[in-house]
Amino acid sequence: MATIGSFGDVVFEVSDKKSIFLSDIARSESSRWEDHELSIHKPRSRFIGGNLFDFTFTIKLRAEMGINPTVEMEKLRKKNRNGVTSPFVIGNKPISVNNFSIRQIDETFQHVDGIGRIAAIEARVTLKEHVNDNTKLKKTTTSNSTANAKKNKSAPATKKSTGTITITANSINIRNSPSMSAKIIGVAAKNQKYTVYGIKSGFYNIGNGKYIGANSKYSNYKKG
């Protein structure tokens, strides 16, 4: 007997008595990027991190190979319906330290006999990597974000305004810190006016943790 792999209790194997074929295995991986829109100029891209990756494969179940196609297929269907995650193994090695969930099953009944029994099924199965929640990490991240937000919002209260700006461009991005890679949290439109609480790293501080690029091409600054 040759074992090709397994997904939980579903074993892909080839032997004289029983065979479940696995073929056309494909892996798909992507990454996450955030594009920040800029007036006139091309967007600036910031790498956020990796994505969960996918596996797809074709499974062939035939009664002539010593199995009941419906019974074997039902194992995968139940995992899909109940949200069960399992390790995906090829050869003797798990594909990842993480389990996988079934996201889609596309089945074709290739042969049904004269009394309605399904004699052959071919299915394309899509798996997605499953990562358990890290509650502690999420809590810490949320706490830090809240603290930073409070810090940014409270800063202007201790400062006096240094002047005002009037937007002259059709639009310009408002960011949450004085950096071109900072998150865009709004857009200022032409002729809008803002109070300025200082200039930092080439950005106007307009209060409440908001910053607009200090460039005479996009706005007019007036002291006082």
GROMACS .gro file of C-alpha atoms in nm:
model
  224
    1MET     CA    1   0.000   0.000   0.000
    2ALA     CA    2   0.121   0.352  -0.085
    3THR     CA    3  -0.012   0.641   0.121
    4ILE     CA    4  -0.023   0.966  -0.073
    5GLY     CA    5  -0.139   1.181   0.215
    6SER     CA    6  -0.435   1.262   0.435
    7PHE     CA    7  -0.673   1.531   0.553
    8GLY     CA    8  -0.777   1.436   0.903
    9ASP     CA    9  -0.941   1.094   0.890
   10VAL     CA   10  -0.960   1.097   0.510
   11VAL     CA   11  -0.658   0.899   0.386
   12PHE     CA   12  -0.546   0.919   0.025
   13GLU     CA   13  -0.395   0.584  -0.064
   14VAL     CA   14  -0.334   0.338  -0.344
   15SER     CA   15  -0.333  -0.039  -0.288
   16ASP     CA   16  -0.458  -0.362  -0.444
   17LYS     CA   17  -0.773  -0.353  -0.230
   18LYS     CA   18  -0.853   0.016  -0.187
   19SER     CA   19  -0.760   0.332  -0.374
   20ILE     CA   20  -0.847   0.699  -0.320
   21PHE     CA   21  -0.669   0.909  -0.578
   22LEU     CA   22  -0.539   1.258  -0.507
   23SER     CA   23  -0.418   1.474  -0.795
   24ASP     CA   24  -0.374   1.827  -0.933
   25ILE     CA   25  -0.256   1.971  -0.601
   26ALA     CA   26  -0.218   2.350  -0.621
   27ARG     CA   27  -0.096   2.602  -0.364
   28SER     CA   28  -0.194   2.970  -0.368
   29GLU     CA   29  -0.032   3.239  -0.153
   30SER     CA   30  -0.060   3.617  -0.145
   31SER     CA   31   0.043   3.909   0.075
   32ARG     CA   32  -0.141   4.210   0.213
   33TRP     CA   33  -0.060   4.564   0.102
   34GLU     CA   34  -0.226   4.897   0.175
   35ASP     CA   35  -0.223   5.164  -0.096
   36HIS     CA   36  -0.240   5.524   0.025
   37GLU     CA   37  -0.395   5.761  -0.226
   38LEU     CA   38  -0.216   6.088  -0.300
   39SER     CA   39  -0.333   6.390  -0.492
   40ILE     CA   40  -0.178   6.399  -0.841
   41HIS     CA   41   0.097   6.149  -0.751
   42LYS     CA   42   0.077   5.771  -0.769
   43PRO     CA   43  -0.032   5.589  -0.450
   44ARG     CA   44   0.226   5.487  -0.188
   45SER     CA   45   0.217   5.120  -0.090
   46ARG     CA   46   0.280   4.979   0.259
   47PHE     CA   47   0.336   4.611   0.334
   48ILE     CA   48   0.105   4.482   0.609
   49GLY     CA   49   0.185   4.110   0.623
   50GLY     CA   50   0.119   3.769   0.479
   51ASN     CA   51  -0.218   3.615   0.398
   52LEU     CA   52  -0.357   3.273   0.480
   53PHE     CA   53  -0.268   3.040   0.196
   54ASP     CA   54  -0.492   2.802   0.001
   55PHE     CA   55  -0.459   2.449  -0.127
   56THR     CA   56  -0.679   2.291  -0.390
   57PHE     CA   57  -0.677   1.929  -0.503
   58THR     CA   58  -0.886   1.681  -0.697
   59ILE     CA   59  -1.003   1.362  -0.528
   60LYS     CA   60  -1.129   1.064  -0.730
   61LEU     CA   61  -1.357   0.812  -0.562
   62ARG     CA   62  -1.459   0.497  -0.754
   63ALA     CA   63  -1.653   0.195  -0.637
   64GLU     CA   64  -1.441  -0.031  -0.859
   65MET     CA   65  -1.141   0.066  -0.643
   66GLY     CA   66  -1.289  -0.097  -0.329
   67ILE     CA   67  -1.461   0.202  -0.168
   68ASN     CA   68  -1.806   0.352  -0.134
   69PRO     CA   69  -1.774   0.694  -0.304
   70THR     CA   70  -2.070   0.847  -0.116
   71VAL     CA   71  -1.943   0.734   0.226
   72GLU     CA   72  -1.592   0.867   0.165
   73MET     CA   73  -1.722   1.194   0.020
   74GLU     CA   74  -1.950   1.245   0.318
   75LYS     CA   75  -1.647   1.264   0.548
   76LEU     CA   76  -1.531   1.576   0.365
   77ARG     CA   77  -1.882   1.720   0.346
   78LYS     CA   78  -1.926   1.692   0.725
   79LYS     CA   79  -1.594   1.868   0.786
   80ASN     CA   80  -1.712   2.148   0.560
   81ARG     CA   81  -2.060   2.178   0.719
   82ASN     CA   82  -1.930   2.169   1.078
   83GLY     CA   83  -1.625   2.391   1.034
   84VAL     CA   84  -1.383   2.115   1.133
   85THR     CA   85  -1.014   2.192   1.085
   86SER     CA   86  -0.756   1.917   1.025
   87PRO     CA   87  -0.389   1.882   0.933
   88PHE     CA   88  -0.319   1.840   0.562
   89VAL     CA   89  -0.045   1.584   0.504
   90ILE     CA   90   0.138   1.501   0.183
   91GLY     CA   91   0.364   1.196   0.211
   92ASN     CA   92   0.453   1.178   0.578
   93LYS     CA   93   0.487   1.550   0.641
   94PRO     CA   94   0.220   1.810   0.730
   95ILE     CA   95   0.208   2.094   0.480
   96SER     CA   96   0.197   2.351   0.763
   97VAL     CA   97   0.215   2.374   1.142
   98ASN     CA   98  -0.141   2.510   1.113
   99ASN     CA   99  -0.454   2.310   1.036
  100PHE     CA  100  -0.677   2.373   0.735
  101SER     CA  101  -1.049   2.425   0.688
  102ILE     CA  102  -1.255   2.326   0.385
  103ARG     CA  103  -1.389   2.636   0.209
  104GLN     CA  104  -1.543   2.479  -0.099
  105ILE     CA  105  -1.622   2.142  -0.256
  106ASP     CA  106  -1.724   2.107  -0.621
  107GLU     CA  107  -1.846   1.754  -0.698
  108THR     CA  108  -1.916   1.571  -1.021
  109PHE     CA  109  -2.106   1.240  -1.013
  110GLN     CA  110  -1.926   1.069  -1.298
  111HIS     CA  111  -2.120   0.747  -1.295
  112VAL     CA  112  -2.457   0.643  -1.153
  113ASP     CA  113  -2.564   0.283  -1.205
  114GLY     CA  114  -2.902   0.148  -1.318
  115ILE     CA  115  -3.054   0.151  -0.968
  116GLY     CA  116  -2.935   0.497  -0.871
  117ARG     CA  117  -2.616   0.415  -0.684
  118ILE     CA  118  -2.330   0.660  -0.727
  119ALA     CA  119  -2.038   0.457  -0.857
  120ALA     CA  120  -1.784   0.736  -0.917
  121ILE     CA  121  -1.731   1.088  -0.780
  122GLU     CA  122  -1.467   1.340  -0.874
  123ALA     CA  123  -1.440   1.647  -0.651
  124ARG     CA  124  -1.231   1.963  -0.642
  125VAL     CA  125  -1.164   2.062  -0.282
  126THR     CA  126  -1.041   2.403  -0.161
  127LEU     CA  127  -0.863   2.428   0.175
  128LYS     CA  128  -0.759   2.743   0.361
  129GLU     CA  129  -0.496   2.769   0.632
  130HIS     CA  130  -0.646   2.813   0.980
  131VAL     CA  131  -0.468   3.015   1.248
  132ASN     CA  132  -0.608   3.016   1.602
  133ASP     CA  133  -0.702   3.349   1.760
  134ASN     CA  134  -0.437   3.505   1.983
  135THR     CA  135  -0.655   3.685   2.236
  136LYS     CA  136  -0.362   3.822   2.434
  137LEU     CA  137  -0.201   3.974   2.124
  138LYS     CA  138  -0.527   4.128   2.008
  139LYS     CA  139  -0.592   4.274   2.352
  140THR     CA  140  -0.243   4.427   2.372
  141THR     CA  141  -0.270   4.570   2.022
  142THR     CA  142  -0.608   4.723   2.100
  143SER     CA  143  -0.480   4.873   2.425
  144ASN     CA  144  -0.179   5.028   2.255
  145SER     CA  145  -0.392   5.169   1.976
  146THR     CA  146  -0.635   5.319   2.225
  147ALA     CA  147  -0.352   5.474   2.427
  148ASN     CA  148  -0.192   5.624   2.115
  149ALA     CA  149  -0.525   5.760   1.998
  150LYS     CA  150  -0.586   5.928   2.335
  151LYS     CA  151  -0.235   6.069   2.331
  152ASN     CA  152  -0.281   6.214   1.983
  153LYS     CA  153  -0.621   6.360   2.063
  154SER     CA  154  -0.504   6.523   2.383
  155ALA     CA  155  -0.192   6.683   2.232
  156PRO     CA  156  -0.360   6.988   2.069
  157ALA     CA  157  -0.532   7.082   2.398
  158THR     CA  158  -0.192   7.176   2.543
  159LYS     CA  159  -0.092   7.381   2.237
  160LYS     CA  160  -0.198   7.713   2.097
  161SER     CA  161  -0.286   7.749   1.735
  162THR     CA  162  -0.015   7.895   1.513
  163GLY     CA  163  -0.241   7.985   1.223
  164THR     CA  164  -0.480   7.843   0.965
  165ILE     CA  165  -0.458   7.673   0.627
  166THR     CA  166  -0.692   7.692   0.332
  167ILE     CA  167  -0.691   7.396   0.093
  168THR     CA  168  -0.616   7.503  -0.265
  169ALA     CA  169  -0.586   7.159  -0.429
  170ASN     CA  170  -0.895   6.964  -0.531
  171SER     CA  171  -0.823   6.726  -0.244
  172ILE     CA  172  -0.545   6.623  -0.007
  173ASN     CA  173  -0.520   6.329   0.233
  174ILE     CA  174  -0.550   6.364   0.610
  175ARG     CA  175  -0.327   6.119   0.799
  176ASN     CA  176  -0.304   5.995   1.158
  177SER     CA  177   0.065   6.089   1.197
  178PRO     CA  178   0.318   6.314   1.020
  179SER     CA  179   0.439   6.061   0.763
  180MET     CA  180   0.358   5.974   0.401
  181SER     CA  181   0.328   5.609   0.507
  182ALA     CA  182   0.080   5.689   0.786
  183LYS     CA  183  -0.280   5.574   0.764
  184ILE     CA  184  -0.520   5.794   0.568
  185ILE     CA  185  -0.814   5.885   0.791
  186GLY     CA  186  -0.986   6.145   0.577
  187VAL     CA  187  -0.969   6.380   0.281
  188ALA     CA  188  -0.965   6.761   0.286
  189ALA     CA  189  -1.143   6.930  -0.006
  190LYS     CA  190  -1.069   7.257  -0.188
  191ASN     CA  191  -1.148   7.580   0.005
  192GLN     CA  192  -1.181   7.404   0.341
  193LYS     CA  193  -1.005   7.578   0.632
  194TYR     CA  194  -0.824   7.417   0.925
  195THR     CA  195  -0.664   7.546   1.243
  196VAL     CA  196  -0.294   7.461   1.264
  197TYR     CA  197  -0.127   7.365   1.593
  198GLY     CA  198   0.227   7.346   1.461
  199ILE     CA  199   0.437   7.186   1.189
  200LYS     CA  200   0.614   6.852   1.234
  201SER     CA  201   0.818   6.655   0.980
  202GLY     CA  202   0.672   6.854   0.694
  203PHE     CA  203   0.309   6.816   0.807
  204TYR     CA  204   0.056   7.057   0.959
  205ASN     CA  205  -0.088   6.936   1.289
  206ILE     CA  206  -0.460   7.018   1.260
  207GLY     CA  207  -0.556   6.865   1.595
  208ASN     CA  208  -0.711   6.543   1.723
  209GLY     CA  209  -0.426   6.334   1.584
  210LYS     CA  210  -0.475   6.460   1.227
  211TYR     CA  211  -0.204   6.582   0.987
  212ILE     CA  212  -0.197   6.740   0.641
  213GLY     CA  213   0.114   6.774   0.425
  214ALA     CA  214   0.271   7.122   0.460
  215ASN     CA  215   0.310   7.201   0.092
  216SER     CA  216   0.226   7.536  -0.070
  217LYS     CA  217   0.112   7.346  -0.380
  218TYR     CA  218  -0.188   7.213  -0.191
  219SER     CA  219  -0.273   7.480   0.068
  220ASN     CA  220  -0.216   7.840   0.182
  221TYR     CA  221  -0.090   7.896   0.536
  222LYS     CA  222  -0.172   8.210   0.732
  223LYS     CA  223  -0.012   8.282   1.069
  224GLY     CA  224  -0.209   8.399   1.368
   0.00000   0.00000   0.00000
